[in-house]
PDB file of C-alpha atoms in Angstrom:
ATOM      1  CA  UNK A 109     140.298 118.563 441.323  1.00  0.00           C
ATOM      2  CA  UNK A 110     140.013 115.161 439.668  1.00  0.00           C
ATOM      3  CA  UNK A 111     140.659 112.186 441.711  1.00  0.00           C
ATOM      4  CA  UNK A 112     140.151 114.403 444.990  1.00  0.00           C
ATOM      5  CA  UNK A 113     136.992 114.393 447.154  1.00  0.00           C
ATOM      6  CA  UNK A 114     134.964 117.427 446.669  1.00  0.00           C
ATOM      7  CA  UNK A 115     132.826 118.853 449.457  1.00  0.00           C
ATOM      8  CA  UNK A 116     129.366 120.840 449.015  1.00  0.00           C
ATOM      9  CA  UNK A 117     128.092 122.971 452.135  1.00  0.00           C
ATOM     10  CA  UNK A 118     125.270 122.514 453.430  1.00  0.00           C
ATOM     11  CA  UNK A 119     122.089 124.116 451.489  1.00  0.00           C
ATOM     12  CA  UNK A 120     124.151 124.985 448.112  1.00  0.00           C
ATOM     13  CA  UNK A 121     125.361 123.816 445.196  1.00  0.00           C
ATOM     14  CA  UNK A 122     127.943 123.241 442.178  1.00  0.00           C
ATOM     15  CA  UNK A 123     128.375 122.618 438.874  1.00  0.00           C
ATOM     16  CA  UNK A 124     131.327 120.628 436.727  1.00  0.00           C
ATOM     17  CA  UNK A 125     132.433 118.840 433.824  1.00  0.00           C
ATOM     18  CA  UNK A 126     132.447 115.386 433.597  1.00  0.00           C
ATOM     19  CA  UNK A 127     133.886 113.488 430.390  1.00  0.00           C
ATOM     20  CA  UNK A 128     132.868 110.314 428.813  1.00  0.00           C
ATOM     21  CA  UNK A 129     134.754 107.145 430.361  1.00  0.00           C
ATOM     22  CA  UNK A 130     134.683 109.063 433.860  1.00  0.00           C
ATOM     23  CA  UNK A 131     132.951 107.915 437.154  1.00  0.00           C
ATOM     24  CA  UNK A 132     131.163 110.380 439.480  1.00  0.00           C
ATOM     25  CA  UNK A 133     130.428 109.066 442.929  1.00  0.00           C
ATOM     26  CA  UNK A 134     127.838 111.062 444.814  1.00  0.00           C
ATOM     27  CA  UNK A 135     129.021 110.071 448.753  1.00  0.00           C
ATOM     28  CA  UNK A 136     126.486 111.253 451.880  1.00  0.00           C
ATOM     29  CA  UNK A 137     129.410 111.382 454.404  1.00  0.00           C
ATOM     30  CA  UNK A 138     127.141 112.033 457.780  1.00  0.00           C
ATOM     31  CA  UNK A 139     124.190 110.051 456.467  1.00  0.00           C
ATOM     32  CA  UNK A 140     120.682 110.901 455.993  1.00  0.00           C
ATOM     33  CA  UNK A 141     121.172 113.848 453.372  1.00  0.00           C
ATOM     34  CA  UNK A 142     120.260 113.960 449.664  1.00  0.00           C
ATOM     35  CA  UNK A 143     121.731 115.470 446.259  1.00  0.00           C
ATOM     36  CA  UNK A 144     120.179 116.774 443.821  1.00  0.00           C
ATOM     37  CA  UNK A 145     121.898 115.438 440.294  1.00  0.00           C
ATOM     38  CA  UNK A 146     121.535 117.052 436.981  1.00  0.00           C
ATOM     39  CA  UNK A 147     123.084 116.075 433.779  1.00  0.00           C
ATOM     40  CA  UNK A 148     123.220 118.390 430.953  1.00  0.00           C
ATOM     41  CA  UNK A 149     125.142 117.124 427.073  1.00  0.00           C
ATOM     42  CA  UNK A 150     128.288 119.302 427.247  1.00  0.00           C
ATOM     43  CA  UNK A 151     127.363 119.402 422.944  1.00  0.00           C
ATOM     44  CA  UNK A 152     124.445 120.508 423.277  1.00  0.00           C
ATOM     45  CA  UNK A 153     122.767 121.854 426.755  1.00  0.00           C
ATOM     46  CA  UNK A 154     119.415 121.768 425.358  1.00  0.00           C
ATOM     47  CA  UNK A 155     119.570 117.738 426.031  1.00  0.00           C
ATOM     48  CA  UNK A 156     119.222 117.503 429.061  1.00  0.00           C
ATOM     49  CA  UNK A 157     118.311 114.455 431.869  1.00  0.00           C
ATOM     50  CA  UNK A 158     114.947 113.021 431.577  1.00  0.00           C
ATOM     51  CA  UNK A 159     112.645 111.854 434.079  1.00  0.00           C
ATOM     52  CA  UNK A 160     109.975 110.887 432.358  1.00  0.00           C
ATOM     53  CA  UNK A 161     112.206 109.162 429.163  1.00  0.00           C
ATOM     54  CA  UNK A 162     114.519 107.236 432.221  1.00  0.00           C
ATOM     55  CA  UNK A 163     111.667 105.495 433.873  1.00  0.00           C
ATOM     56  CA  UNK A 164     109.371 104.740 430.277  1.00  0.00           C
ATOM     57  CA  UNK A 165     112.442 102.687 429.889  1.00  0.00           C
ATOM     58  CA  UNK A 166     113.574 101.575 433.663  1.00  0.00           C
ATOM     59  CA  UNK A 167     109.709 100.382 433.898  1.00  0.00           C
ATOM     60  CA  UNK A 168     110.478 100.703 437.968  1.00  0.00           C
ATOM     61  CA  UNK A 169     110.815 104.236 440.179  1.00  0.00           C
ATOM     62  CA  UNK A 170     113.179 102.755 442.073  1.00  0.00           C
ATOM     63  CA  UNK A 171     116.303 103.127 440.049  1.00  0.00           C
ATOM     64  CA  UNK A 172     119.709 101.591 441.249  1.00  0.00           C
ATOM     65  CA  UNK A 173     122.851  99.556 439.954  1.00  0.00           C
ATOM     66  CA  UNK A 174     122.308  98.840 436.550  1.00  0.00           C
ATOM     67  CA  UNK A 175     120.240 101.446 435.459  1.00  0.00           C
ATOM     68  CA  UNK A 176     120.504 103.698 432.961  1.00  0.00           C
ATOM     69  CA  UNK A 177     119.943 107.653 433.145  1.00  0.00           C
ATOM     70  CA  UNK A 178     118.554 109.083 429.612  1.00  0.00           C
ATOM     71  CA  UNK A 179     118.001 112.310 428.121  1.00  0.00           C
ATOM     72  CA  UNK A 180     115.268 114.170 426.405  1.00  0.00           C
ATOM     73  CA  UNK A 181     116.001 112.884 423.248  1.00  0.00           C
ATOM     74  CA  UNK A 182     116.669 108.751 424.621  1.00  0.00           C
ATOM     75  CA  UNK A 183     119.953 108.723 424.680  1.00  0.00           C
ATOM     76  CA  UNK A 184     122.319 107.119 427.512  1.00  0.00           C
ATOM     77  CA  UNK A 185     124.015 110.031 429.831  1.00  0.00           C
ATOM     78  CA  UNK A 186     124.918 107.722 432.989  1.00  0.00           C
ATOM     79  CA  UNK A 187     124.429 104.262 434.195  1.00  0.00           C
ATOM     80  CA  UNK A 188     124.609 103.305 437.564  1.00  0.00           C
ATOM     81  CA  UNK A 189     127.677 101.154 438.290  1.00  0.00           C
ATOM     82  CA  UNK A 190     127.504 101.009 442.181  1.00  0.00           C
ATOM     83  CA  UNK A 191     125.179 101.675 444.823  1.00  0.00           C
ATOM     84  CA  UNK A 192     125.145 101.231 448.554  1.00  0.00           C
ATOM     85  CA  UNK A 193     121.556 102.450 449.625  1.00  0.00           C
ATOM     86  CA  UNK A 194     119.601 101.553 446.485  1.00  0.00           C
ATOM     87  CA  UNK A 195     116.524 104.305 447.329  1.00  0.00           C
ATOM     88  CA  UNK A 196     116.850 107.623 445.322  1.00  0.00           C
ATOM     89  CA  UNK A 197     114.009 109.708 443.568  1.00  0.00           C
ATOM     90  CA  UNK A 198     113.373 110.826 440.156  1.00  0.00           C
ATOM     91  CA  UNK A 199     110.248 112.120 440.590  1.00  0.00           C
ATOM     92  CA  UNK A 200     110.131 115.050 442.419  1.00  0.00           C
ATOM     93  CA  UNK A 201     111.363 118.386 441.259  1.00  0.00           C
ATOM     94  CA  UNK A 202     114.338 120.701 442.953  1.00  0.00           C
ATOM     95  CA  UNK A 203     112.687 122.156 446.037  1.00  0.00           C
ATOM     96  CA  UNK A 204     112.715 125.868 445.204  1.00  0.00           C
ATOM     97  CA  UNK A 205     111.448 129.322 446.774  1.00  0.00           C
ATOM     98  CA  UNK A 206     108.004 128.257 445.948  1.00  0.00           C
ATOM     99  CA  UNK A 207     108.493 124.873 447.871  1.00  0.00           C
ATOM    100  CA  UNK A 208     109.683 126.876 451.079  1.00  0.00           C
ATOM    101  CA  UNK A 209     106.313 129.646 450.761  1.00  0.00           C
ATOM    102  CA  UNK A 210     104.229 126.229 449.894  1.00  0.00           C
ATOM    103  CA  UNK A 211     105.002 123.577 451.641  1.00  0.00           C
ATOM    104  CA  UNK A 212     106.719 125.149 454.930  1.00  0.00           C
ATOM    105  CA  UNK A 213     104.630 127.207 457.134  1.00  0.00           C
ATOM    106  CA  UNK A 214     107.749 127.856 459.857  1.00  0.00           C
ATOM    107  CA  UNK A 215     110.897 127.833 457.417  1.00  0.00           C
ATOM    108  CA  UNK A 216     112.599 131.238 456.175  1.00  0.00           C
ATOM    109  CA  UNK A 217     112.602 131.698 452.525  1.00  0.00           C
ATOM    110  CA  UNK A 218     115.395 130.319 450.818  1.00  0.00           C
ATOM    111  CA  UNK A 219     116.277 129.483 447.079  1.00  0.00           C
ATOM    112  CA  UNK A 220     116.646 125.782 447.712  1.00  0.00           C
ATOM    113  CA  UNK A 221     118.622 123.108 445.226  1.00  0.00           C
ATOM    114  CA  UNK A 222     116.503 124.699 442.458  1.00  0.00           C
ATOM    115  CA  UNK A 223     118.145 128.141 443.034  1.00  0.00           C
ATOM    116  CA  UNK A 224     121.401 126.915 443.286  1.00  0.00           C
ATOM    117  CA  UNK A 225     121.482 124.947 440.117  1.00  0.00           C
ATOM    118  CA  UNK A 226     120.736 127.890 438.701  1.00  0.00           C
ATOM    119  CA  UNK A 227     123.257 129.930 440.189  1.00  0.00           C
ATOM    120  CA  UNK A 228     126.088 127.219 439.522  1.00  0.00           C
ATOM    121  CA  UNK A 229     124.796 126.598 436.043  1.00  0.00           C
ATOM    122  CA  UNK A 230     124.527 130.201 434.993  1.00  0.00           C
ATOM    123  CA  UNK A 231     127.878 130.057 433.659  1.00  0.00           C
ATOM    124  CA  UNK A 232     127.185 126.978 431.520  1.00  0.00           C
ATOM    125  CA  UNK A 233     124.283 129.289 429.890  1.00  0.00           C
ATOM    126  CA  UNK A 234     121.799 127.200 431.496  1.00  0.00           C
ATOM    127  CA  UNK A 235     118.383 129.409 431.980  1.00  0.00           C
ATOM    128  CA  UNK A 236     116.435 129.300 435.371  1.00  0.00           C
ATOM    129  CA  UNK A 237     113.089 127.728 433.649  1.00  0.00           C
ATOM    130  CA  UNK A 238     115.586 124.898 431.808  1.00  0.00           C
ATOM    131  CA  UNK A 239     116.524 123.110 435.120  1.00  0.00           C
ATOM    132  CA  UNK A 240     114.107 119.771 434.722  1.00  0.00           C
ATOM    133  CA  UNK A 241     113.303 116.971 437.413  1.00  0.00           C
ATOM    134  CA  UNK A 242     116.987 116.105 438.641  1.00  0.00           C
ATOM    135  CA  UNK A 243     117.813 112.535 440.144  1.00  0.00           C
ATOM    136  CA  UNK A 244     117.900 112.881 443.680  1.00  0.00           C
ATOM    137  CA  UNK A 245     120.338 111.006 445.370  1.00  0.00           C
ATOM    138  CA  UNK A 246     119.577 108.916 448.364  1.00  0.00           C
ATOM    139  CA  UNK A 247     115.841 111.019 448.503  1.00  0.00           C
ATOM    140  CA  UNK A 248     113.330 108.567 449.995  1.00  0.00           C
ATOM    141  CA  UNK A 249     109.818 108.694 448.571  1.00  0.00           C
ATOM    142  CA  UNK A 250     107.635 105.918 448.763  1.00  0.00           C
ATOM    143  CA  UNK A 251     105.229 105.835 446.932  1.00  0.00           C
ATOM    144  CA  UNK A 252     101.813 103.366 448.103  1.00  0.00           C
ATOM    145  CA  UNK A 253     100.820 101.559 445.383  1.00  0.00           C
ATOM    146  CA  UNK A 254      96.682 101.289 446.083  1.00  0.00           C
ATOM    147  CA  UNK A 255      96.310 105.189 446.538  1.00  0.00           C
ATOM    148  CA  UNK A 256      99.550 106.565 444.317  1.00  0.00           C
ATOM    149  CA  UNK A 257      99.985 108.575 447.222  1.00  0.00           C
ATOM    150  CA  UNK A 258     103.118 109.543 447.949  1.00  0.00           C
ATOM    151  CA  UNK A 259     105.708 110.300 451.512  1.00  0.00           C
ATOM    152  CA  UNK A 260     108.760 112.224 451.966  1.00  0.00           C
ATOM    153  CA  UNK A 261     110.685 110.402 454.449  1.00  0.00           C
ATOM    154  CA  UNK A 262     114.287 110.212 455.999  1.00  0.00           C
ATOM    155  CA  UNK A 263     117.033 109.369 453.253  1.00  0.00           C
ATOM    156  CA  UNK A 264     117.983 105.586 453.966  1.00  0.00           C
ATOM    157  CA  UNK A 265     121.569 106.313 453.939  1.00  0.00           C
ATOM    158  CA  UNK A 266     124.321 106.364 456.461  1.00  0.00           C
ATOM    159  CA  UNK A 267     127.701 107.860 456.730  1.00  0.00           C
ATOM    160  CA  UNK A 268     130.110 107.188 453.784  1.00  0.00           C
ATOM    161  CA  UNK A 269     127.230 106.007 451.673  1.00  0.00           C
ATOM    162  CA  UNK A 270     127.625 106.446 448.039  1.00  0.00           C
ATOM    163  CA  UNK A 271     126.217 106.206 444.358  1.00  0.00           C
ATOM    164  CA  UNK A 272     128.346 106.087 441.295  1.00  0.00           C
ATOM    165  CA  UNK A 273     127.706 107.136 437.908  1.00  0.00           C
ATOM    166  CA  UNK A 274     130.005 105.981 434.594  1.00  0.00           C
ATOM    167  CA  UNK A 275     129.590 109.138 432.375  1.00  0.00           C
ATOM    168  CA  UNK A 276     128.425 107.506 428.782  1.00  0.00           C
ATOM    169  CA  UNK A 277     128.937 111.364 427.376  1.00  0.00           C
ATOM    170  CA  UNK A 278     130.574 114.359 427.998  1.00  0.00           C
ATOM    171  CA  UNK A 279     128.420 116.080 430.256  1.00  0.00           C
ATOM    172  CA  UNK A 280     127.835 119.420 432.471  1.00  0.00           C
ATOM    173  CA  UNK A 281     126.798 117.951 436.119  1.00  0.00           C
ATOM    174  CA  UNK A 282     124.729 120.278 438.524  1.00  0.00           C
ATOM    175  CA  UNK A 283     124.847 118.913 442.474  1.00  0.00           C
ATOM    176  CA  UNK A 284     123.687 119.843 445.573  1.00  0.00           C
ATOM    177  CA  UNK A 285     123.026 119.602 448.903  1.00  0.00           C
ATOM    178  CA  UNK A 286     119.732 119.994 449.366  1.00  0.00           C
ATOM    179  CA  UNK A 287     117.860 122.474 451.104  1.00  0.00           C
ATOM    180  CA  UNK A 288     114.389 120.919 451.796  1.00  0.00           C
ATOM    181  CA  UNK A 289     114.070 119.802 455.625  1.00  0.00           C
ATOM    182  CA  UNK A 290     111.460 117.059 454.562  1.00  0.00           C
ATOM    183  CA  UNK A 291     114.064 115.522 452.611  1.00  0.00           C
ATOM    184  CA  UNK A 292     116.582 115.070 455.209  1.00  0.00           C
ATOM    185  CA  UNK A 293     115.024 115.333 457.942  1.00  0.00           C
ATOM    186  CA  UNK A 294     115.257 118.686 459.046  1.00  0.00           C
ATOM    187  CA  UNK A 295     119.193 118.307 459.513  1.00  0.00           C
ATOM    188  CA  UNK A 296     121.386 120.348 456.990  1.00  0.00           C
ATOM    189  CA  UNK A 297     124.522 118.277 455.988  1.00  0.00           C
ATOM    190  CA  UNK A 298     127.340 118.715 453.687  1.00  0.00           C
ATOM    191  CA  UNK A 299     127.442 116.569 450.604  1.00  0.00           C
ATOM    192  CA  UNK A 300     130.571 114.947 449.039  1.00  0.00           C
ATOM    193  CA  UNK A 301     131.586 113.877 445.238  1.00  0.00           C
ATOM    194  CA  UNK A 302     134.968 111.839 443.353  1.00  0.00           C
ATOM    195  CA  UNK A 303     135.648 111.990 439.892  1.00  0.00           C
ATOM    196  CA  UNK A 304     137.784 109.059 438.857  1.00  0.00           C
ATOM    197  CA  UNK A 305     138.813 106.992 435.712  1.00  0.00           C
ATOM    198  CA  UNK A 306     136.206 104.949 434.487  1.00  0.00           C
ATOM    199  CA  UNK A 307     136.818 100.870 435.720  1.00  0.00           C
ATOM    200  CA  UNK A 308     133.297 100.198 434.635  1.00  0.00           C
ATOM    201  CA  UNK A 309     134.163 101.271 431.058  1.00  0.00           C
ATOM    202  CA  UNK A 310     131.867  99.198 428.761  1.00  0.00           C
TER     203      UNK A 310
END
């Protein structure tokens, strides 16, 4: 329900509409967890969110208030209107079941935020191989600049912490809370989102 806070389990996701002139906010309400945000053109879900287009034009990885979030084809699909942690990630991909048989020698398999994406986007026709590089929310990589090595650490947020987006199309969102222990170190936690009338309208 507009207007309403919205809660996402632990280690799942969702998917929603979103018009132009809206606001998402993206809230960690326990601190220390991370979403995983996709934005898809509700005209056309072949445009999708870009990475690589977003930070050509950003010309920093560490994206925050002011920003802009493109598409594949350079076109404006968010802009940051508020942030209260200011560290997220756009470059690393959804962790997935290849992440957990990868990267985790003790951890169970599991489908990760990549999975369910999939699963919540299914109904938007969105195919399993389409899901790009999402902006993750509150994920904390630094990233040294001598080496270009890069760390997986704790998110920087605490409880009630939030990001919010002013929707500059209509758009399909895909959210999560993600699955990856790195990411949040090793505690699961719920993630919340609003959806509210646009104040930031430009």
């Amino acid at each position: 329900m507009k207007g309403q806070t919205q809660t996402i389990p632990p280690r799942s996701g969702t998917a929603f509409t979103l018009s132009a002139g809206e606001t998402l906010t993206v809230i960690d309400p326990e601190g220390g967890q991370v979403a995983d945000l996709l934005a898809i053109s509700a005209a056309d879900t072949r445009e999708m969110i870009s990475s690589g287009r977003t930070l050509d034009y950003a010309e920093t990885l560490y994206l925050s208030t002011g920003n802009l979030l493109y598409s594949n084809r350079s076109n404006v699909m968010l802009e940051i209107v508020e942030d209260k942690v200011g560290r997220h990630d756009f470059l690393l991909t959804p962790c997935s079941e290849a992440t957990f048989r990868l990267c985790y020698d003790n951890e169970p398999p599991h489908p990760g935020c990549h999975g369910n994406l999939h699963a919540a986007l299914s109904p938007y026709g969105i195919a399993e191989d389409a899901i790009p590089v999402a902006f993750n929310c509150f994920m904390n990589v630094p990233v040294d600049g001598e080496t270009g090595r890069l760390k997986v650490l704790p998110p920087l947020s605490r409880a009630g912490d939030f990001i919010r987006f002013h929707a500059r199309m209509d758009l399909i969102i895909g959210l999560t809370a993600c699955s990856a222990p790195a990411s949040n170190g090793g505690s699961f936690k719920p993630i919340q989102y609003r959806i509210g009338q646009d104040e930031f309208a430009r």
